[in-house]
Short mmCIF file of C-alpha atoms and ligand atoms in Angstrom, two decimals:
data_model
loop_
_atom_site.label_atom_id
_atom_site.label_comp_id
_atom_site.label_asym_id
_atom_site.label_seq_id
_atom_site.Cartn_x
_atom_site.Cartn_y
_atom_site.Cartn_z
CA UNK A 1 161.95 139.30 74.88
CA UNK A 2 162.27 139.76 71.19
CA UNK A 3 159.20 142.05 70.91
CA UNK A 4 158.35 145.71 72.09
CA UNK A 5 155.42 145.84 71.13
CA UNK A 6 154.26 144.34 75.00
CA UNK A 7 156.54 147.48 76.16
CA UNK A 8 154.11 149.96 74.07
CA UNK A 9 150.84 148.39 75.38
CA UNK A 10 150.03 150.68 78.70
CA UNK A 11 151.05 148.12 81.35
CA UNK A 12 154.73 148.04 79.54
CA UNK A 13 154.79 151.46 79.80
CA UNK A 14 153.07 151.74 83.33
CA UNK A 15 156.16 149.20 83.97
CA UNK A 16 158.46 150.97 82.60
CA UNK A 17 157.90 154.48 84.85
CA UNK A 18 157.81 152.58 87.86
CA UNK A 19 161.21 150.55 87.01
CA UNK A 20 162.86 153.45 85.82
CA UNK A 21 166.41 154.51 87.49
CA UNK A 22 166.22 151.15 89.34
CA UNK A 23 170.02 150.28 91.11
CA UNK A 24 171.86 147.00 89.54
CA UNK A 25 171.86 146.30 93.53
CA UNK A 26 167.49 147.00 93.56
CA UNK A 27 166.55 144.57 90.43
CA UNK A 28 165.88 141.78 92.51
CA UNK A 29 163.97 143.22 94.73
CA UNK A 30 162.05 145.16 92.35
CA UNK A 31 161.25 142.14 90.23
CA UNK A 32 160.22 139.96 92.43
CA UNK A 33 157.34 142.44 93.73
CA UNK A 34 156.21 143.41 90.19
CA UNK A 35 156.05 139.75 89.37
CA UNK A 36 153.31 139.52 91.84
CA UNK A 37 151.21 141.75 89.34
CA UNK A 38 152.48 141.51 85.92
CA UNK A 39 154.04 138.76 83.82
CA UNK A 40 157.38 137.41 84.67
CA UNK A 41 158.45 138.22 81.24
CA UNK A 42 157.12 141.63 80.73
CA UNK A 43 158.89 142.21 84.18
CA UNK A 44 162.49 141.31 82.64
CA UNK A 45 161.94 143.10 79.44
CA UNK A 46 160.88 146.77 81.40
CA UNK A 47 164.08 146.17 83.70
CA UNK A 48 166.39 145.18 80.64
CA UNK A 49 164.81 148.40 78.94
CA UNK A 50 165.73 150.00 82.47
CA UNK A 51 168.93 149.37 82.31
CA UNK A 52 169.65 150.03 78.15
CA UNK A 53 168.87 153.41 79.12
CA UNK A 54 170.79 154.42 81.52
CA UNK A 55 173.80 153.01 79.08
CA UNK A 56 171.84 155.71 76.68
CA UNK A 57 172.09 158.49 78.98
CA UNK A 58 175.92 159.34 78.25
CA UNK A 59 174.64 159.42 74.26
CA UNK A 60 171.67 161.03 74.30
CA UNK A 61 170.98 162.81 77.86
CA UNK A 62 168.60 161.49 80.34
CA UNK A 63 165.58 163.50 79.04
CA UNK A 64 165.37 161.57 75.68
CA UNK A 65 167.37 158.44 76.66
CA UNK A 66 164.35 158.20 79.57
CA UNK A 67 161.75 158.23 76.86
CA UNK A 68 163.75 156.43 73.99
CA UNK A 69 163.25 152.16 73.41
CA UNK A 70 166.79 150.22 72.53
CA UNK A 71 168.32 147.25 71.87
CA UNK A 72 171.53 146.10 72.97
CA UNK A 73 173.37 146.21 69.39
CA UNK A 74 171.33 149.33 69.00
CA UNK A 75 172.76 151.80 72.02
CA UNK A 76 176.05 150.37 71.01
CA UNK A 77 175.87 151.40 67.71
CA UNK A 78 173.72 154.96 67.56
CA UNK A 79 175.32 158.09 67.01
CA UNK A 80 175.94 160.13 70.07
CA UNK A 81 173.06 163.23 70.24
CA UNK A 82 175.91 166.06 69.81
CA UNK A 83 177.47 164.52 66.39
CA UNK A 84 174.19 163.66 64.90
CA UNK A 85 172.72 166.98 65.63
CA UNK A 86 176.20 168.65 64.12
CA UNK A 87 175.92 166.63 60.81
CA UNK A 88 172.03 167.10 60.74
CA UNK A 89 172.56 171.17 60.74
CA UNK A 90 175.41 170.48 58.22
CA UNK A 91 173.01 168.76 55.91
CA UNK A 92 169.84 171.48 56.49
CA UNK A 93 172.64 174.16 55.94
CA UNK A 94 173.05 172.38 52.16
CA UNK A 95 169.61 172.74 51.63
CA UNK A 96 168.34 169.70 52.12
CA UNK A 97 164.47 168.97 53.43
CA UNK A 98 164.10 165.06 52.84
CA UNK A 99 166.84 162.29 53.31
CA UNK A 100 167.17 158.51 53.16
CA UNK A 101 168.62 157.34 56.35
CA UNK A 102 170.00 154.04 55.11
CA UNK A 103 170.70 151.67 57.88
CA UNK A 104 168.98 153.95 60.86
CA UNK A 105 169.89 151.72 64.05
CA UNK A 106 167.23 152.54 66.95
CA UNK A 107 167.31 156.07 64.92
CA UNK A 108 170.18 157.95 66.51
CA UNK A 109 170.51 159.94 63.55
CA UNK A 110 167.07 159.77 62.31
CA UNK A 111 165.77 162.06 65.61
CA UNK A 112 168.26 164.38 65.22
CA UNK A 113 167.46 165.22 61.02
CA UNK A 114 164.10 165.35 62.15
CA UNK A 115 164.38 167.96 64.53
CA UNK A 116 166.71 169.68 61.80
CA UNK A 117 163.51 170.01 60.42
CA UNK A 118 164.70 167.40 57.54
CA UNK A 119 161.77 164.84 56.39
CA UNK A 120 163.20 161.54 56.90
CA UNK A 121 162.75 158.01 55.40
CA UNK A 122 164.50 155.56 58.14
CA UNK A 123 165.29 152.12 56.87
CA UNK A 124 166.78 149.32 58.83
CA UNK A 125 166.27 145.69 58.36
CA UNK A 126 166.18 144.02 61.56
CA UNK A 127 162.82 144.27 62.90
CA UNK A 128 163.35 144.84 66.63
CA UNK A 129 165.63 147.60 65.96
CA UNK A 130 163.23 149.52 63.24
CA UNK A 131 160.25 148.71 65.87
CA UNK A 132 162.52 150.40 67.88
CA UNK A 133 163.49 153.44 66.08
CA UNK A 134 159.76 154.02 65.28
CA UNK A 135 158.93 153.96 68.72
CA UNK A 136 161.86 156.30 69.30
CA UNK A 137 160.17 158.63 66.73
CA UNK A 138 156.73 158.31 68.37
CA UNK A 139 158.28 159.04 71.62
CA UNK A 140 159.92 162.21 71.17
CA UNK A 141 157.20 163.31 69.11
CA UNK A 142 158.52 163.32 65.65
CA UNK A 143 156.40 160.69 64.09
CA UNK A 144 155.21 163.56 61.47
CA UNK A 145 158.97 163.88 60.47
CA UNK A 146 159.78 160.17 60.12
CA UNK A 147 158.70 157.28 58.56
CA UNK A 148 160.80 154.24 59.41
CA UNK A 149 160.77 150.87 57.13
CA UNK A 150 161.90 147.34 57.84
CA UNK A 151 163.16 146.34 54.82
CA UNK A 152 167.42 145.83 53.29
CA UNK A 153 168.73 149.00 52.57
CA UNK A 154 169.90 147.34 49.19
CA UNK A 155 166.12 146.96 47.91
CA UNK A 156 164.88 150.90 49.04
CA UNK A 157 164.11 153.53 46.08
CA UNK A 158 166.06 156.65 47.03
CA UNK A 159 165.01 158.88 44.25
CA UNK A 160 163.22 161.61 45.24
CA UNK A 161 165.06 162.29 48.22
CA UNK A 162 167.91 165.53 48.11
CA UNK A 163 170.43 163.36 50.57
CA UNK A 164 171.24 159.72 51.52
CA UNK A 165 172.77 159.26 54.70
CA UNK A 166 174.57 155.81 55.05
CA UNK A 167 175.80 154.25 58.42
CA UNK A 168 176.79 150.83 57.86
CA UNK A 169 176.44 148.59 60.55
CA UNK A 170 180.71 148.10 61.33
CA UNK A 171 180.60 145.23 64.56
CA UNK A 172 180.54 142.07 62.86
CA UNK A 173 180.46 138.40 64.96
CA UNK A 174 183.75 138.66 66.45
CA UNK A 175 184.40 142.46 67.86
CA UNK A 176 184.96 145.46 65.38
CA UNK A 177 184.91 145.56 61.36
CA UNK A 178 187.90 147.38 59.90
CA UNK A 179 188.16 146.24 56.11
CA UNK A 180 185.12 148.72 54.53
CA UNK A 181 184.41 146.45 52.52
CA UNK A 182 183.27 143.97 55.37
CA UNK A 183 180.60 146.60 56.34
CA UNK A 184 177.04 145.48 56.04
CA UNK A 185 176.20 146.99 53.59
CA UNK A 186 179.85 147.24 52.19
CA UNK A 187 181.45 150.58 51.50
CA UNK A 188 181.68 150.23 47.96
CA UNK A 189 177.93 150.09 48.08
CA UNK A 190 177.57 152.95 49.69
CA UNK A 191 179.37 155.51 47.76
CA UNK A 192 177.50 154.04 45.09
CA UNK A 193 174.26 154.70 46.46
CA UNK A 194 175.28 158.05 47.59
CA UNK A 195 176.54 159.40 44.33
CA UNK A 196 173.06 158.74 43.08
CA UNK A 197 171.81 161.34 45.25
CA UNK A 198 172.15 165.07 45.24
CA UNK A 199 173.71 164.99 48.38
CA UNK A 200 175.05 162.45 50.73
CA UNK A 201 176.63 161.44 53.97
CA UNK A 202 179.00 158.32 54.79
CA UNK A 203 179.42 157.40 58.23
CA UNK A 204 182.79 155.49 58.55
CA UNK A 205 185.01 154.27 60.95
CA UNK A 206 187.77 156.72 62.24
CA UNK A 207 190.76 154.82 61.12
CA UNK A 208 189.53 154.40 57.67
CA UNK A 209 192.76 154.57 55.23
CA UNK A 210 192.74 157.64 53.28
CA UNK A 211 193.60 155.84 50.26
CA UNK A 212 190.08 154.49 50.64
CA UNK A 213 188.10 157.73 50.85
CA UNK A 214 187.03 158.65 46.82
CA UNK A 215 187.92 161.47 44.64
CA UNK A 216 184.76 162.97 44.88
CA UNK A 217 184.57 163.14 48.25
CA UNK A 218 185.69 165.49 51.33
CA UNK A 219 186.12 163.39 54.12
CA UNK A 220 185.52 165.09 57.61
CA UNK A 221 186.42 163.75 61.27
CA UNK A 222 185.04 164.74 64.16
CA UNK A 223 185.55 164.38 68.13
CA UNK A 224 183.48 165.48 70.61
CA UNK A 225 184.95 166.46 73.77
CA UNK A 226 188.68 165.60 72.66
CA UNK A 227 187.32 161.93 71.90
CA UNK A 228 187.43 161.25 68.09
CA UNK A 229 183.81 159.35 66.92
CA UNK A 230 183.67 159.08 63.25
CA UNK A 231 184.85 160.12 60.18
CA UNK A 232 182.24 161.30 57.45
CA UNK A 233 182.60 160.82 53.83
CA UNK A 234 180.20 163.96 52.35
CA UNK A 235 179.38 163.59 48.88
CA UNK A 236 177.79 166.90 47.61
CA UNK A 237 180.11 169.59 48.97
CA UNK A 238 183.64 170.18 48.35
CA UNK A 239 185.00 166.71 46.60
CA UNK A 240 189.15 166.51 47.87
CA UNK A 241 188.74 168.61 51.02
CA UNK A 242 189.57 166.99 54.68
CA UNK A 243 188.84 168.34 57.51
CA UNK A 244 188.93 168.10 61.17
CA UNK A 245 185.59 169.13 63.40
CA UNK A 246 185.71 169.81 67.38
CA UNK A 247 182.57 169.26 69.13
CA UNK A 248 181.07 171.19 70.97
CA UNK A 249 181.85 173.96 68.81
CA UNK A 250 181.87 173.17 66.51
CA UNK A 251 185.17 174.56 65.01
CA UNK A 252 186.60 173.16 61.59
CA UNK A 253 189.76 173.10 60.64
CA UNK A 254 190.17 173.04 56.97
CA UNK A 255 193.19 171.43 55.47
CA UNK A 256 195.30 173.73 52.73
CA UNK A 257 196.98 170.28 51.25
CA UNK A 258 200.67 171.15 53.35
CA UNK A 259 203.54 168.85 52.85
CA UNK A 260 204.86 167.12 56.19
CA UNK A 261 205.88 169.08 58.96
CA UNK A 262 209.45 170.16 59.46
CA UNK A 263 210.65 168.36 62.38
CA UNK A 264 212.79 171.24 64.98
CA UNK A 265 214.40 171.07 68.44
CA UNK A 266 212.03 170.65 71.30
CA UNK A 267 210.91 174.15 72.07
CA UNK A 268 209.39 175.88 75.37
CA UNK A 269 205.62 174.64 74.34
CA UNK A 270 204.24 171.75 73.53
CA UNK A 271 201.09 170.87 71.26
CA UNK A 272 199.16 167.71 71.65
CA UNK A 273 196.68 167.95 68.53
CA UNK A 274 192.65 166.98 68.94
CA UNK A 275 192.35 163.48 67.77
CA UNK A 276 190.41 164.18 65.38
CA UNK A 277 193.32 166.68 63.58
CA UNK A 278 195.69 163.90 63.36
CA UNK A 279 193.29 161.11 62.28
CA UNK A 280 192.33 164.18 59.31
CA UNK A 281 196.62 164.03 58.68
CA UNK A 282 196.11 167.90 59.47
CA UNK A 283 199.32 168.18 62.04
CA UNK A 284 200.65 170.66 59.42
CA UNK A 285 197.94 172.67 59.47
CA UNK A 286 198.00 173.47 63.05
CA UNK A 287 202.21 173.38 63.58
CA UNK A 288 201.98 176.13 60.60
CA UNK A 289 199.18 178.22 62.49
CA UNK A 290 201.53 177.72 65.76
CA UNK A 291 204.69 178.28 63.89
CA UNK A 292 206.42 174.92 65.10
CA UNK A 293 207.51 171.40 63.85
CA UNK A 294 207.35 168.29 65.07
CA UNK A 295 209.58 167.03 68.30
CA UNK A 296 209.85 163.84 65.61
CA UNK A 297 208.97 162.62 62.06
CA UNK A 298 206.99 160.00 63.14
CA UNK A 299 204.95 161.74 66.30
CA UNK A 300 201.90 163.89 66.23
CA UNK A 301 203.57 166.04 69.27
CA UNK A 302 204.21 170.16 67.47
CA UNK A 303 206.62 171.78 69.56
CA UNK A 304 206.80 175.86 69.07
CA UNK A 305 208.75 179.04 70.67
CA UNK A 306 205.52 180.79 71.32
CA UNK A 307 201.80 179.95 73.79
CA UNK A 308 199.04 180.82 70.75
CA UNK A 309 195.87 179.64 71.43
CA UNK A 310 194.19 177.03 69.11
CA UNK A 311 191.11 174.99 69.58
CA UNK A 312 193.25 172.07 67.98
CA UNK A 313 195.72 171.38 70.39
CA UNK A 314 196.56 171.72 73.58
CA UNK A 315 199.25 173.17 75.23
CA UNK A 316 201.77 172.77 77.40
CA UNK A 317 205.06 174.59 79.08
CA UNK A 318 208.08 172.51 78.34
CA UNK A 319 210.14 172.48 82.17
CA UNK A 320 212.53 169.79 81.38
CA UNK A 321 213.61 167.40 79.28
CA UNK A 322 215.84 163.70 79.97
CA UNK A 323 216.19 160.45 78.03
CA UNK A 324 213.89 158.33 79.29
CA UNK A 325 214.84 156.73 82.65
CA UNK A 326 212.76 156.13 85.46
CA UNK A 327 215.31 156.71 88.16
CA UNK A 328 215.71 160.11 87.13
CA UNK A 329 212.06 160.99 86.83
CA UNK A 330 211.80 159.79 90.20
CA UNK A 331 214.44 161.72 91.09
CA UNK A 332 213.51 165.10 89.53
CA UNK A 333 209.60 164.66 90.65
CA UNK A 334 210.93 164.08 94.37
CA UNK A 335 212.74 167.24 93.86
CA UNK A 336 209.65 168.90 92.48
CA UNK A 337 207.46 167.68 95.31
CA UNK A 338 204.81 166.42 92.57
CA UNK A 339 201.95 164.08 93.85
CA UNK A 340 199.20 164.58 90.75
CA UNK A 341 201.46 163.09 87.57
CA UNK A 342 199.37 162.44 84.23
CA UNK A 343 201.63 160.69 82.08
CA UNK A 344 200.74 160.91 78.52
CA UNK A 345 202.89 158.94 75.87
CA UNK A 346 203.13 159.12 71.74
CA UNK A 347 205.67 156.48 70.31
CA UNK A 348 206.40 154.90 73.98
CA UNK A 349 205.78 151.37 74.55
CA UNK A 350 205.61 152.13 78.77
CA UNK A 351 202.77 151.61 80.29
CA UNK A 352 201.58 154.97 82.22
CA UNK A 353 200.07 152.94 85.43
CA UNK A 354 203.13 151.24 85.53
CA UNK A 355 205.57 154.17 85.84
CA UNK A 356 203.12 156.03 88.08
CA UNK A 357 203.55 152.67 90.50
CA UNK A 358 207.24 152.90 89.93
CA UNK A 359 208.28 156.81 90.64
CA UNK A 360 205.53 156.75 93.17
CA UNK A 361 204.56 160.25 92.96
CA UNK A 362 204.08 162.30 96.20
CA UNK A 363 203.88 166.22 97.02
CA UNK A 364 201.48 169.30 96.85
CA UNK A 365 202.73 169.89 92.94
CA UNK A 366 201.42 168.57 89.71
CA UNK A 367 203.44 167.92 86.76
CA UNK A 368 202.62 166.35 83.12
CA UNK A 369 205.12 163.76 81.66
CA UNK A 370 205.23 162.88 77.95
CA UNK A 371 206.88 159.54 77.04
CA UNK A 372 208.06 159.99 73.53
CA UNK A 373 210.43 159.67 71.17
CA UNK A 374 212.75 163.15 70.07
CA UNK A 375 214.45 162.85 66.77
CA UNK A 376 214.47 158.70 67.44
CA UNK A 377 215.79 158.87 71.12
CA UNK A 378 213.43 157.63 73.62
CA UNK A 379 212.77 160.62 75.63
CA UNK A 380 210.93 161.97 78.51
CA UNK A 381 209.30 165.87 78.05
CA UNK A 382 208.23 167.45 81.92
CA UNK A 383 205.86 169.99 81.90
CA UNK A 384 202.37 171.31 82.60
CA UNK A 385 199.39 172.38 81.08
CA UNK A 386 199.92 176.36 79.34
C1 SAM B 1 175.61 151.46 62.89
S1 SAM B 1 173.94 150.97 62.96
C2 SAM B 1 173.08 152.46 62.62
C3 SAM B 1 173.00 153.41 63.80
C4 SAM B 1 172.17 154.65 63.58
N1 SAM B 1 172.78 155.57 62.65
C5 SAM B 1 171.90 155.36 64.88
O1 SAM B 1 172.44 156.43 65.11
O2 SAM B 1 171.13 154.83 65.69
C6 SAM B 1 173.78 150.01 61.51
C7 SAM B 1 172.43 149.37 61.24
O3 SAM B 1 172.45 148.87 59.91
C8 SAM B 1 171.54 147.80 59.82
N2 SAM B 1 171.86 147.11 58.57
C9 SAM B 1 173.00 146.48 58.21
N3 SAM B 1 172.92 146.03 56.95
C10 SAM B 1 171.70 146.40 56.49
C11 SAM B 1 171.02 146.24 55.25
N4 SAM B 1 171.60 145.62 54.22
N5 SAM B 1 169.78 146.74 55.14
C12 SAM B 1 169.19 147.38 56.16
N6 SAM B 1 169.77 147.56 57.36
C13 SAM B 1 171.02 147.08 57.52
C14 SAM B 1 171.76 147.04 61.10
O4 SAM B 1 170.60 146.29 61.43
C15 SAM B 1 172.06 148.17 62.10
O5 SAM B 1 170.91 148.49 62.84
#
């Protein structure tokens, strides 16, 4: 069905309660009974809508993914609850009380400004998805807050708003987008638009080159759990400065423009940096606040003499260390009596699975193995968690 509006009417919606939290294994079942009451086609559209949500949950929690409308393209494609709300109190914390949300999707980030208290003008030109995102607004009760528009973002006034907030649609025909400039609407468009306005946000992919991030602007990425979402291009705030954001939290870490890390014999610890750190090129940063170097030039692994805590890395307690051979692993884990093995690699072209199958852990013990590289030899680091 290319329509919600039959969802909104009170038998979609009377639908949609009773199919709600139906099993994959149920659907059958389910829609062959409701078919004896409703149309056939309003059927399939509540248990497609079923079933978008539950793919929502892990974004936006089951109390607003439950209420929330989506489209395929559009749960793929929202902003996860926790970052949106993050850059939302970001933007009210600048001052701003009104913001263009160019490109709004089903209106992941367009919920989350509104209940920053922000008034928001959502614009997206695909009219399932902006039926969508105002019926997302209207469910949660922020209708007040938001007023959404089908229209290109191209072709929308934004004067009079303090911000612009751009999230360019980046999943073209075939898979991801990774040149910028094959965003729709391109980067270059963007900035544009967003240095027209007293403030603005860029939502970008996380491997954007840094050679492609403007003068005047600080470019932010953040993870959320350890997993790295986005990067943000802020126009507005502090033009040159990168820096790294942890979610929950959230906890910045602000780069001070250090040179390369020195790279240093393998130490008794171990630092894996947040993703997030070394997509932000912000390794220095945290092997200075640990007082280490690198295990390598070329890998994001900070080795130090001393445990310190940091919320950007994690740590572990170096036991051993071999050139990389399996036999020996095998070996020293039999020794060890280790059964629970995470293998973690940087700069290893081994498949973890496939090691696991071959040293065929076994024991009461658990033991962390880093496949890496030390000074260019390939290398195997034993250890566990600090
Ligand atoms: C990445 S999604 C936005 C997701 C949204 N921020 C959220 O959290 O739900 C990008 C959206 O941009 C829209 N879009 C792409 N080019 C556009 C244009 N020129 N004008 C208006 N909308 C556009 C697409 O229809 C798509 O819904």
């Amino acid at each position: 069905m290319n329509d919600l509006a039959p969802l909104l009417t009170p038998e979609g919606r009377a639908l949609l309660d009773e199919v709600r939290g139906t099993a994959p294994a149920d659907e059958l079942a389910v829609a062959t009974r409701l078919r004896r009451e409703h149309p056939a086609e309003l059927v399939s559209a509540a248990l497609g809508q079923a079933r978008l949500r539950q793919r929502a949950v892990a974004k936006f929690g089951a109390e607003d993914a439950d209420r929330m409308f989506f489209t395929p393209n559009g749960v793929e494609q929202s902003t996860r609850a926790s970052v949106a709300s993050y850059r939302a109190e970001r933007l009210k914390a600048l001052g701003v009380t009104s913001l263009a949300d160019l490109c709004c999707g089903i209106g992941g980030d367009a919920i989350a400004l509104a209940r920053a208290g922000i008034r928001v003008l959502a614009v997206d030109r695909d009219p399932l998805t902006a039926a969508a995102a105002r019926a997302n607004a209207d469910a949660l009760g922020l209708a007040d807050l938001v007023e959404v528009r089908e229209a290109d973002v191209t072709e929308v006034d934004t004067a009079g708003y303090d911000a612009v907030f751009v999230d360019p649609a980046r999943r073209g025909g075939r898979g991801r987008v990774f040149d910028p400039e094959a965003y729709s609407p391109p980067l270059s468009w963007a900035i544009e638009a967003a240095r027209g306005a007293p403030h603005a946000a860029l939502k970008v992919a996380p491997g954007i080159p840094h050679e492609a991030v403007p003068e005047d602007a600080e470019a932010e990425w953040i993870s959320d759990g350890g997993d790295v979402k986005e990067a943000v291009l802020w126009f507005g705030t502090a033009p040159g400065t990168v820096r790294a954001t942890l979610l929950p939290g959230p906890r910045t870490l602000l780069g001070r423009g250090l040179p390369d890390p020195q790279v240093r014999s393998v130490g008794r610890y171990l630092y894996e940096p947040d993703g997030a750190v070394i997509r932000a090129h912000l390794v220095a940063e945290v092997a200075e606040d640990l007082g280490g170097g690198l295990i390598d030039a070329t890998i994001a692994y900070v080795t130090a003499d001393e445990l310190r805590p940091t919320p950007y890395a994690t740590a572990y307690e170096i036991t051993d260390r071999l050139p990389f051979n399996v036999k020996k692993l095998k070996a020293l884990l039999r020794e060890r009596e280790v059964g629970i093995l995470t293998v973690k690699k940087r700069g290893s072209a081994v498949e973890p699975e496939e090691l696991r199958k071959k040293v065929k852990p076994s024991g009461p013990n658990s033991a962390t193995v880093f496949l890496t590289r030390v000074a260019g030899a390939p290398t195997m680091l034993i250890g566990a968690p600090a």
